[in-house]
Coordinates of N, CA and C in Angstrom, one line a residue:
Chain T
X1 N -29.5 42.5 17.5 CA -29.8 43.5 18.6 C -30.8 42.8 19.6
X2 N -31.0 43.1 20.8 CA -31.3 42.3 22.2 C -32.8 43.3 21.7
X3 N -34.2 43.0 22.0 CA -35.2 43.5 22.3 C -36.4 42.5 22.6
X4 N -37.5 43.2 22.7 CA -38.5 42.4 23.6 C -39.7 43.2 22.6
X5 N -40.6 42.4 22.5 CA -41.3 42.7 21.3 C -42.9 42.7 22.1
X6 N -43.6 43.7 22.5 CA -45.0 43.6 23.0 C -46.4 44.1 21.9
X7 N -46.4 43.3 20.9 CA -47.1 43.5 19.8 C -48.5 44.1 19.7
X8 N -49.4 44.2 21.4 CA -50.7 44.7 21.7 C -50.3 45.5 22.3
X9 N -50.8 47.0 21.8 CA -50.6 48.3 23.1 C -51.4 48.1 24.5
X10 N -53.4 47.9 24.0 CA -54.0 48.0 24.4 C -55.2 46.5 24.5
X11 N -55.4 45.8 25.3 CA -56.2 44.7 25.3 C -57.5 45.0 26.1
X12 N -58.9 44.5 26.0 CA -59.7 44.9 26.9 C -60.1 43.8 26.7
X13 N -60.7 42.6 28.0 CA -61.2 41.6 27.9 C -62.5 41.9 28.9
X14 N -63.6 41.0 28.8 CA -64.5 40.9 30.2 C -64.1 40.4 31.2
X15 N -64.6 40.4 32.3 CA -64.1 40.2 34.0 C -64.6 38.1 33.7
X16 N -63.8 37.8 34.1 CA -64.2 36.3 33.9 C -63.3 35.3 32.7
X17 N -63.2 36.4 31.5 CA -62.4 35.8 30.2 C -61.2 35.4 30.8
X18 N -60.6 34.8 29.6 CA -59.5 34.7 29.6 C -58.3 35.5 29.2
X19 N -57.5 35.8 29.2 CA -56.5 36.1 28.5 C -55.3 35.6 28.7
X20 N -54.7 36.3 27.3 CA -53.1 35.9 26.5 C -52.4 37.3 26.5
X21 N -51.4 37.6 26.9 CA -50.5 38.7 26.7 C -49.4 38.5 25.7
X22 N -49.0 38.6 24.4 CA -47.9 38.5 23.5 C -46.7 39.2 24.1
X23 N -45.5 38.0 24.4 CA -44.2 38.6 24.1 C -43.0 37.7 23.1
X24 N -42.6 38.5 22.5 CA -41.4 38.2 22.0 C -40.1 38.8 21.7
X25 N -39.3 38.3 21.8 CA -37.6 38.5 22.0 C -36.9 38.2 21.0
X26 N -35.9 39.2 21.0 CA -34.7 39.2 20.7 C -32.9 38.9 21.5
X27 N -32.8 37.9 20.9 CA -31.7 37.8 22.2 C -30.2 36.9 21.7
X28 N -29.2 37.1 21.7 CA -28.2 36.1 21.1 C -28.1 35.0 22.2
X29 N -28.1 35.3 23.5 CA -27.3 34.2 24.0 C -28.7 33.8 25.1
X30 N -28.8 32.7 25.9 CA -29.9 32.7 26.7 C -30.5 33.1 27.6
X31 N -31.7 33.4 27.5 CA -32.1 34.4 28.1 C -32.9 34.3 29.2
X32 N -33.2 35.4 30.3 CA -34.0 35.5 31.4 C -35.1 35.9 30.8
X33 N -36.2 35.2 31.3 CA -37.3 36.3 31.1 C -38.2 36.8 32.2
X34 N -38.7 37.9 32.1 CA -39.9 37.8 33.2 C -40.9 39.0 32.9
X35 N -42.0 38.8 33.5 CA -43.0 39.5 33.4 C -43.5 40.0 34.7
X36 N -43.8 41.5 34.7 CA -43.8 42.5 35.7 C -45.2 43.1 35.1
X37 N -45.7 43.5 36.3 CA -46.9 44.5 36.3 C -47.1 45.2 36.9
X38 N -47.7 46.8 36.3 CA -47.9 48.3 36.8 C -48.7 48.3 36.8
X39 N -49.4 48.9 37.9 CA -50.3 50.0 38.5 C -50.0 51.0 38.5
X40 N -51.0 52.0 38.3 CA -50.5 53.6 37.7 C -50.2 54.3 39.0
X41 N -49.0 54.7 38.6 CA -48.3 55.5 39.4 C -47.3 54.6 40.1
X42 N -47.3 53.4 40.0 CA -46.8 52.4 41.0 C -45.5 52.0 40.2
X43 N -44.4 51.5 41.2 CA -43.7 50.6 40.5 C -43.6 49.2 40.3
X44 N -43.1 48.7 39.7 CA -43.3 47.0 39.0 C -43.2 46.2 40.2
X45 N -44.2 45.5 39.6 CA -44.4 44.0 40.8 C -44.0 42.9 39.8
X46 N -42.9 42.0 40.2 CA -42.8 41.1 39.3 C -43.8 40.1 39.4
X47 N -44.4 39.1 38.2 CA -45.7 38.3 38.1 C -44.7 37.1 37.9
X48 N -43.6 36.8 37.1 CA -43.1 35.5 36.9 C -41.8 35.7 36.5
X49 N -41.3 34.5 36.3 CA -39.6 34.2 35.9 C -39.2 33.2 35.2
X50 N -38.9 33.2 34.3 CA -38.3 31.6 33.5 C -36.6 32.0 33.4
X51 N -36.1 31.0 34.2 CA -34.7 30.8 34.0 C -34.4 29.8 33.1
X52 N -34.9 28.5 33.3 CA -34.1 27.2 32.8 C -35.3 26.3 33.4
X53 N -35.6 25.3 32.8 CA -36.1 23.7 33.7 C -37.7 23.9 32.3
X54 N -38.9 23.8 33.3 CA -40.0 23.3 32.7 C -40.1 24.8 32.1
X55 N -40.9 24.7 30.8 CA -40.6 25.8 30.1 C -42.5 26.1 30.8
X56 N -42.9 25.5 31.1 CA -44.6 26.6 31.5 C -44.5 26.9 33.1
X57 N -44.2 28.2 33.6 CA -44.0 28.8 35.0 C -45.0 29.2 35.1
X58 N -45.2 29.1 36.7 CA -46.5 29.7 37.2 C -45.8 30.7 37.9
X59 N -46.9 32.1 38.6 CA -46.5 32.8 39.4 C -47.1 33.4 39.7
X60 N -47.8 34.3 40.4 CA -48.5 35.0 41.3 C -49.6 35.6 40.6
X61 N -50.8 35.6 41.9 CA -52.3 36.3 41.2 C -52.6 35.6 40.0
X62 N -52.3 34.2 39.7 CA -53.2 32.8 38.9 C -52.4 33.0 37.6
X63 N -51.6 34.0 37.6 CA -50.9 33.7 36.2 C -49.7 33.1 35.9
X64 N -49.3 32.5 34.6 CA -48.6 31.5 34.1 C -48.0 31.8 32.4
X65 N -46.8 31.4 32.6 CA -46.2 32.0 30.9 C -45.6 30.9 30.6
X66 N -45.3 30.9 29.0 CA -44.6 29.6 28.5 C -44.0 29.8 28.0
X67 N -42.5 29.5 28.3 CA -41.1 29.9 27.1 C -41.4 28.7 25.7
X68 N -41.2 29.3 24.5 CA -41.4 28.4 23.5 C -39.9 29.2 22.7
X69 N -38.8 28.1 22.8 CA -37.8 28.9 22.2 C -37.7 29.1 20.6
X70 N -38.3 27.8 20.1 CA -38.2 27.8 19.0 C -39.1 29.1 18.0
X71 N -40.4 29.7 19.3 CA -40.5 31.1 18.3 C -40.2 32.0 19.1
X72 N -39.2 32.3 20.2 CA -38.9 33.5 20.9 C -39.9 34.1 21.4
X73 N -41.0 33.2 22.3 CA -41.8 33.8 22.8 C -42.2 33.4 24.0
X74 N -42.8 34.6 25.0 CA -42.9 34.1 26.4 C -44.6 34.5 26.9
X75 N -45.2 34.1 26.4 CA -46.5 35.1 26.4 C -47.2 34.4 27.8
X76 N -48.3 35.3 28.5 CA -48.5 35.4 29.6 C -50.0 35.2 29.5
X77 N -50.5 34.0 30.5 CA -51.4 34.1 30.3 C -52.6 34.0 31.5
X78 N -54.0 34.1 31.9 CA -54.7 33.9 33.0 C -55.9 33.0 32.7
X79 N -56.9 31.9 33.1 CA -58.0 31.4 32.5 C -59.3 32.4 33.2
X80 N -58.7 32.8 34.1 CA -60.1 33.9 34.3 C -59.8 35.0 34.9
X81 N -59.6 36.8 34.2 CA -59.6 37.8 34.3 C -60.3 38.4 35.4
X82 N -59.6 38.9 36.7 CA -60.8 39.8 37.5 C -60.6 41.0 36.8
X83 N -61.5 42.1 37.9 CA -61.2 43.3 37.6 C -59.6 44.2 37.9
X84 N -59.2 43.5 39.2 CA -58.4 44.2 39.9 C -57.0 43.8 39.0
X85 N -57.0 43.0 37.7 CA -55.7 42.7 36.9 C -55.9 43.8 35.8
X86 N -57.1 44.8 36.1 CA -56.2 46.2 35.0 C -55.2 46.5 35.4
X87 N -54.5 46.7 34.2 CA -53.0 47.4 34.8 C -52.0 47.2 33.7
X88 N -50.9 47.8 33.7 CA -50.1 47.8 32.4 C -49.6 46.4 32.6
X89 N -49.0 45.6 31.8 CA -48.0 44.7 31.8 C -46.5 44.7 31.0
X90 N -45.8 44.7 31.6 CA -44.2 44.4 30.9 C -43.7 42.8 30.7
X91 N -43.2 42.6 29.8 CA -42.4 41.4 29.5 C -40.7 41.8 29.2
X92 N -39.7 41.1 30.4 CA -38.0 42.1 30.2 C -37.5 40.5 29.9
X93 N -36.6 40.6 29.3 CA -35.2 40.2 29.1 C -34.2 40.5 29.7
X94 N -33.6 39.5 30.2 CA -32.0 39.5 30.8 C -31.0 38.4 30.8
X95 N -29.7 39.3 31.0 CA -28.9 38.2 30.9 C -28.6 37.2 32.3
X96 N -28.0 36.3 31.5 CA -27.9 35.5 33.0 C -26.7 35.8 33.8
X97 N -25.7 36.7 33.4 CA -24.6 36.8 34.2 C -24.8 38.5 35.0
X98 N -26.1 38.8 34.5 CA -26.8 40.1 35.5 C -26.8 41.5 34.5
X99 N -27.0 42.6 35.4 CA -27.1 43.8 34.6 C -28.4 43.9 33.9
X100 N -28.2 45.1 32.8 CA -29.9 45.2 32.9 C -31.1 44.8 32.5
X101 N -32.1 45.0 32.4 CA -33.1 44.4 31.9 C -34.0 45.2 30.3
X102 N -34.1 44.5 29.5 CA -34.6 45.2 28.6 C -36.7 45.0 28.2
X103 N -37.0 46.0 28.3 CA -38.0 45.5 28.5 C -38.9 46.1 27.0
X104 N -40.1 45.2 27.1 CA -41.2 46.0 26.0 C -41.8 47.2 26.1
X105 N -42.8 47.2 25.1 CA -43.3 48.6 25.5 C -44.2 48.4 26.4
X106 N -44.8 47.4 26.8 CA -45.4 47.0 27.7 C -47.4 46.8 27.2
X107 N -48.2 46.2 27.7 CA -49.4 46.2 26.9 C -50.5 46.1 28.3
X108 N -51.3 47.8 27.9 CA -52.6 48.3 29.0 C -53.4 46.7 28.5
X109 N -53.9 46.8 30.1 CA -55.1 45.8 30.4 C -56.2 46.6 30.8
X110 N -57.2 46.4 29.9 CA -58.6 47.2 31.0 C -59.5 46.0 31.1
X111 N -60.3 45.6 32.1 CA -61.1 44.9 32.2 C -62.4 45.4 32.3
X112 N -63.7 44.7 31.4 CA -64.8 45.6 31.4 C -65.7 44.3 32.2
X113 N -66.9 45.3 33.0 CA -67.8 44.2 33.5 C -68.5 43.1 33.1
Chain B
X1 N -40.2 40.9 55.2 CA -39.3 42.2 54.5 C -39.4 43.3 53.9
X2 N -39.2 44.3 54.1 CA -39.0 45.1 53.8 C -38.3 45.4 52.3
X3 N -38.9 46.2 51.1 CA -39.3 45.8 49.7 C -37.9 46.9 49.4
X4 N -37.7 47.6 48.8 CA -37.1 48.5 47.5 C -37.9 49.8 48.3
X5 N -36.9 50.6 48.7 CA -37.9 52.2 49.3 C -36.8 53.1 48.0
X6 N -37.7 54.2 47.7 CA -37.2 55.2 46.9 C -37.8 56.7 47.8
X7 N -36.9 57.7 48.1 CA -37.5 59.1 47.9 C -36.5 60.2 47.2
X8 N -37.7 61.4 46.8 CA -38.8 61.4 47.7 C -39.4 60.8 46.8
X9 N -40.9 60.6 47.0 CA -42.0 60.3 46.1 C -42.1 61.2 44.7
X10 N -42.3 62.3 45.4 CA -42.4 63.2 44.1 C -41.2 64.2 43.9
X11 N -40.7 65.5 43.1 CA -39.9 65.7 43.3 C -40.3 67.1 41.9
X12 N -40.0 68.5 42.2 CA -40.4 69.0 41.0 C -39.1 70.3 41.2
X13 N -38.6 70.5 39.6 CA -37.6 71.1 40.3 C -37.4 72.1 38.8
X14 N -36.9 73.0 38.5 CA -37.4 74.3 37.3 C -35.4 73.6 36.2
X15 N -36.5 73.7 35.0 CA -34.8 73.8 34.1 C -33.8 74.3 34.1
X16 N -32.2 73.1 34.7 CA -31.3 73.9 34.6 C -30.8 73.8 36.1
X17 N -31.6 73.1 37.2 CA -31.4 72.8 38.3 C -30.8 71.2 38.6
X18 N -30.7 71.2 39.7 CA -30.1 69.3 40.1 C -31.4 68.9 40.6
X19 N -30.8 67.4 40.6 CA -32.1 66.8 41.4 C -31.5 65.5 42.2
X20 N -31.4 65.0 42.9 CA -30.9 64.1 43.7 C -31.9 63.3 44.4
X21 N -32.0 62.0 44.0 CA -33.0 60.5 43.9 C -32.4 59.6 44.7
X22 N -32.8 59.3 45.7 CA -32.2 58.2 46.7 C -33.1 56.8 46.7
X23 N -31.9 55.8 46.9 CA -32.9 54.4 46.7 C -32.3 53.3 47.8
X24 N -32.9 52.9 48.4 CA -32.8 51.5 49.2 C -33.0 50.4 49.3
X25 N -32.2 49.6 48.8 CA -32.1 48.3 48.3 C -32.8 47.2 49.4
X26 N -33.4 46.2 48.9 CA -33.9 45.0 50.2 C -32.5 44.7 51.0
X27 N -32.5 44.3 52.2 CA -31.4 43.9 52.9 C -31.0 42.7 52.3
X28 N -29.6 42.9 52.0 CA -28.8 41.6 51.5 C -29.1 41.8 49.9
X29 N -29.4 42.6 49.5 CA -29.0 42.8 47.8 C -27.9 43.8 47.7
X30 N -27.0 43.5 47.1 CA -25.7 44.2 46.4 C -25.9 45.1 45.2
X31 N -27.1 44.9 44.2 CA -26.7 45.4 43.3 C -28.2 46.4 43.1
X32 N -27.8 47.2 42.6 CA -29.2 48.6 42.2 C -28.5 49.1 41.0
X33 N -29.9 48.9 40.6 CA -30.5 49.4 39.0 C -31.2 50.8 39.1
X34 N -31.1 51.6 38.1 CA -32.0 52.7 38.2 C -32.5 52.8 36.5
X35 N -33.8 52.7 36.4 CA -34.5 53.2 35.2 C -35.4 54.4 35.0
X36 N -35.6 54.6 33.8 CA -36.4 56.1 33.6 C -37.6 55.2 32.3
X37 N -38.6 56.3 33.2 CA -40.0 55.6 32.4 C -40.6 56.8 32.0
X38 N -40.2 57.3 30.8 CA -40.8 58.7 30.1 C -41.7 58.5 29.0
X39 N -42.8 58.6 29.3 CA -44.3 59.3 28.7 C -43.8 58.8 27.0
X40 N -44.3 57.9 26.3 CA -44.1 57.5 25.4 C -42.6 56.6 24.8
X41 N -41.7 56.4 25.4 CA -40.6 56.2 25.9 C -40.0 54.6 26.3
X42 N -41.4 54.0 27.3 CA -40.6 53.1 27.5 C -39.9 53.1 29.1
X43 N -39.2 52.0 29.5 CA -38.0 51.9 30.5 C -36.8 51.2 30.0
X44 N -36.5 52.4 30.4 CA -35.0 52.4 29.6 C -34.4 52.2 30.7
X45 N -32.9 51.3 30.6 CA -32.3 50.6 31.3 C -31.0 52.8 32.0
X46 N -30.8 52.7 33.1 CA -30.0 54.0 32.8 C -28.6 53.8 34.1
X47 N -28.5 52.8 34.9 CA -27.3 52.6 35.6 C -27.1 51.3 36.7
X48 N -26.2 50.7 36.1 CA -26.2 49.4 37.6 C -24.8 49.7 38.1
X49 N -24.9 49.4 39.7 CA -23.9 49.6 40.6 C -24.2 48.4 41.4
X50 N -23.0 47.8 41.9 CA -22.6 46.4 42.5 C -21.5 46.5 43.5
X51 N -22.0 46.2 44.8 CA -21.1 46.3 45.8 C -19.7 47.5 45.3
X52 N -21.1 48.6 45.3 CA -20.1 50.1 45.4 C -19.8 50.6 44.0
X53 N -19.3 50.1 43.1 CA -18.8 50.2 41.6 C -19.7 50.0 40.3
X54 N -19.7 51.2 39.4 CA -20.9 51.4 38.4 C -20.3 50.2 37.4
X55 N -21.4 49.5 37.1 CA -20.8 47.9 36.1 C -21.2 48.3 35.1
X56 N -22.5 49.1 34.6 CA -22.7 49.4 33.4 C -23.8 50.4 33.6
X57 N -23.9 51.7 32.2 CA -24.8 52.7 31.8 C -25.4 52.8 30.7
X58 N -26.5 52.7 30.7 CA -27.2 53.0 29.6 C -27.2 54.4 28.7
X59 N -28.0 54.2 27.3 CA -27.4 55.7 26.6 C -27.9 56.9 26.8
X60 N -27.7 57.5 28.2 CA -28.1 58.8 28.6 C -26.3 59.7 29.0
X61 N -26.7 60.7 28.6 CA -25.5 61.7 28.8 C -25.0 61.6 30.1
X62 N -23.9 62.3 30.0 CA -22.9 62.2 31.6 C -23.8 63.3 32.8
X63 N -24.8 63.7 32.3 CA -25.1 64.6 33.4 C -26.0 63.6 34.1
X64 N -26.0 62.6 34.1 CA -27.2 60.9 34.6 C -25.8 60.8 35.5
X65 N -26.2 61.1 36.4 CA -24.5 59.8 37.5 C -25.2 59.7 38.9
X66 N -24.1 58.6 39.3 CA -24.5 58.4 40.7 C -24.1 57.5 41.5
X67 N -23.9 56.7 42.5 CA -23.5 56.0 43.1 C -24.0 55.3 43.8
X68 N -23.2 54.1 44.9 CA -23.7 53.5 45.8 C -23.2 53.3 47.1
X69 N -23.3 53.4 48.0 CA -22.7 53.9 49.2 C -22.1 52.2 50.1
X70 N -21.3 52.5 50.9 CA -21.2 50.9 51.6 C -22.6 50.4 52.0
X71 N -23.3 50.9 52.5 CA -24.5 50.1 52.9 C -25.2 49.3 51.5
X72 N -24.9 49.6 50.5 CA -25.2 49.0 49.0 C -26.4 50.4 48.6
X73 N -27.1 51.5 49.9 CA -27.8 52.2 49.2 C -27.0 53.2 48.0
X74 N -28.2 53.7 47.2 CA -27.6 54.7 45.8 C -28.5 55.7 45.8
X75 N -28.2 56.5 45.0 CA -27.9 57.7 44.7 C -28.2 57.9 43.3
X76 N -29.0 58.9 42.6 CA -29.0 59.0 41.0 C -29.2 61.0 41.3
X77 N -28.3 61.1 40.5 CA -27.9 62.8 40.4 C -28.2 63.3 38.7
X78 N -29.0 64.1 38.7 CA -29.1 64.4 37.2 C -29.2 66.0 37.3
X79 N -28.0 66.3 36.6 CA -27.5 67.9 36.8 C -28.5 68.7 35.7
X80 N -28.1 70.0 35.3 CA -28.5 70.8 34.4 C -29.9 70.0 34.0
X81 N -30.8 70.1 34.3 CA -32.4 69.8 34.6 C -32.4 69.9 32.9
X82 N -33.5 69.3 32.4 CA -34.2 69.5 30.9 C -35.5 69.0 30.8
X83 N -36.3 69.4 30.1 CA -37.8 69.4 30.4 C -37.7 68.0 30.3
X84 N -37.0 67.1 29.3 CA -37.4 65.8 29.2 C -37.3 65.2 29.8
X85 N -36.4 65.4 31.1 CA -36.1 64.6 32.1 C -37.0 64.1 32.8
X86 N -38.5 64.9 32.8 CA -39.6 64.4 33.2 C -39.9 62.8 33.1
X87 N -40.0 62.3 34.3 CA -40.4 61.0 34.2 C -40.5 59.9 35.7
X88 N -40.8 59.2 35.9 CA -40.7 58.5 36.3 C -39.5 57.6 37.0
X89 N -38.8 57.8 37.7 CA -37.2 56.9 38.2 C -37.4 55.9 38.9
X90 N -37.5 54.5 38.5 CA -37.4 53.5 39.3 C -35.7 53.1 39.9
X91 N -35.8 52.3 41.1 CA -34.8 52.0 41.1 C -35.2 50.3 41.6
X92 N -34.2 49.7 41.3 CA -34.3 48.1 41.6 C -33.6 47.2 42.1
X93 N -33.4 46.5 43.0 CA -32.3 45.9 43.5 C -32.1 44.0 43.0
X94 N -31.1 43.8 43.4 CA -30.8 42.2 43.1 C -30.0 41.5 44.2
X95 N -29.9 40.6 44.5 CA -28.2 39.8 44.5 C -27.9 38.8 44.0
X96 N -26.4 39.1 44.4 CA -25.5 38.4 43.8 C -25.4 37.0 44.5
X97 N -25.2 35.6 44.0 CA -24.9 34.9 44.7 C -23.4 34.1 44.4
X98 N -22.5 34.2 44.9 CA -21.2 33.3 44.7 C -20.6 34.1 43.1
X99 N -21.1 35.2 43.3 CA -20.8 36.0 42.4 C -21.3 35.7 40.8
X100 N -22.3 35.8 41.2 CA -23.7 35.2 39.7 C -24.4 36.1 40.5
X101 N -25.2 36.8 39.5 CA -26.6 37.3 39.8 C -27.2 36.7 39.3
X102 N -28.4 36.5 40.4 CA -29.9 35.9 39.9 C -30.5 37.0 39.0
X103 N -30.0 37.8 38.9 CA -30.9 39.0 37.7 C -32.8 39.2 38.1
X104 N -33.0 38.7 39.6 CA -33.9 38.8 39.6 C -34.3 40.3 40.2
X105 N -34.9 40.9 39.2 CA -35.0 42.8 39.9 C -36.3 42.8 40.9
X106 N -36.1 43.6 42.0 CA -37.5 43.8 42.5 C -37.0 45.4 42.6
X107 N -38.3 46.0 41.9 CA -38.3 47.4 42.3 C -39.5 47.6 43.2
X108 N -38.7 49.3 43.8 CA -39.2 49.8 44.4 C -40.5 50.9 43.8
X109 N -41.4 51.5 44.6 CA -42.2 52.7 43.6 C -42.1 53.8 43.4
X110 N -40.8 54.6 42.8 CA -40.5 55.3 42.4 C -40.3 56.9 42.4
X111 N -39.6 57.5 41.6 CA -39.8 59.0 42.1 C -40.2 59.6 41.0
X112 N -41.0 60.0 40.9 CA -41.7 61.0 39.7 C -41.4 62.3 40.0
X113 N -40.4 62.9 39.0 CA -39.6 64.0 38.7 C -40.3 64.9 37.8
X114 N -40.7 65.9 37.8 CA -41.3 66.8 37.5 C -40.3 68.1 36.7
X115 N -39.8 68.1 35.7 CA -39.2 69.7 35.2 C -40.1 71.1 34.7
X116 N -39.6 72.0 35.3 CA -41.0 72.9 34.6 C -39.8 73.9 33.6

């Protein structure tokens, strides 16, 4: 069965740290991935995309994920946290010939001063 | 450019009523997605339509329907209202190229649907 696995509900880091977001997948055939983030009330802003080529992508507001296929995982990460990156995050799955996206449960960011 | 527009914004309407959710795709995308983001729940995948024609639904009952008009905008109709319907409706667009999608979604910010 196809799923996307977000193993932290809740992460709270300091303003400056680092962080790592966990994802992992389920998927038979190969897969899209990407990572989207919510602001409450808001709809998804996509943050990154791994199709195919270098498996470490960069993508917007300093963050960067790594496909590692061999553990089904695309985890997301920043070397220094502001405040304004509270916000929920999703990690989806897709296929490549289109249609929909399956996503996790997604994992709250709070940033403390 | 101009992003993914959805109305209305909010939308509140009593059990047992319709509700009708409109979405506008970026110019030059063909295909729109619509998802539902309910309060413990998740986003759940719930309709894609591609140059006019529904390609695939997710597992929500037949009272979920909707379309997409020539201009590529859509439409999501959810009849006989139920409290759970409460949620959040994104809708998201793509395109297609040479008939491949990039599967890349950009959504728009959504309609928060209200059942009382």
């Amino acid at each position: 069965a196809q799923s996307v696995t977000q193993p932290d509900i809740h992460i709270t880091v300091s303003e400056g740290a680092s962080l790592e977001l966990r994802c992992n997948y389920s998927y038979g055939a190969t897969p899209y991935l990407f990572w989207y983030v919510q602001s409450p009330g808001q709809g998804l802003q996509l943050l990154l995309k791994y199709f195919s080529g270098d498996t470490l992508v960069q993508g917007i507001k300093g963050f960067e994920a790594e496909f590692k296929r061999s553990q089904s995982s695309f985890n997301l990460r920043k070397p220094s946290v502001h405040w304004s990156d509270a916000a929920e995050y999703f990690c989806a799955v897709g296929a490549r010939r289109g249609g929909k996206l399956i996503f996790g449960q997604g994992t709250e960011l709070s940033v403390k001063p | 450019e101009a992003g993914v527009t959805q109305s209305p914004t909010h939308l509140i309407k009593t059990r047992g009523q319709q509700a009708t959710l409109r979405c506008s795709p970026i110019s030059g995308h063909t295909s729109v997605y619509w998802y539902q983001q309910a309060l413990g729940l998740g986003l759940q995948f719930l309709l894609w339509y591609d140059e006019g024609e529904e390609r695939n639904r997710g597992n929500f009952p037949p009272r979920f329907s909707g379309r997409q008009f020539p201009n590529y905008s859509s439409e999501l109709n959810v009849n006989a209202l139920e409290l759970e319907d409460s949620a959040l409706y994104l809708c998201a667009s793509s395109v297609r190229d040479r008939g491949v999608s990039t599967d890349t979604q950009y959504f728009g910010p959504g309609t928060r649907l209200t059942v009382l």
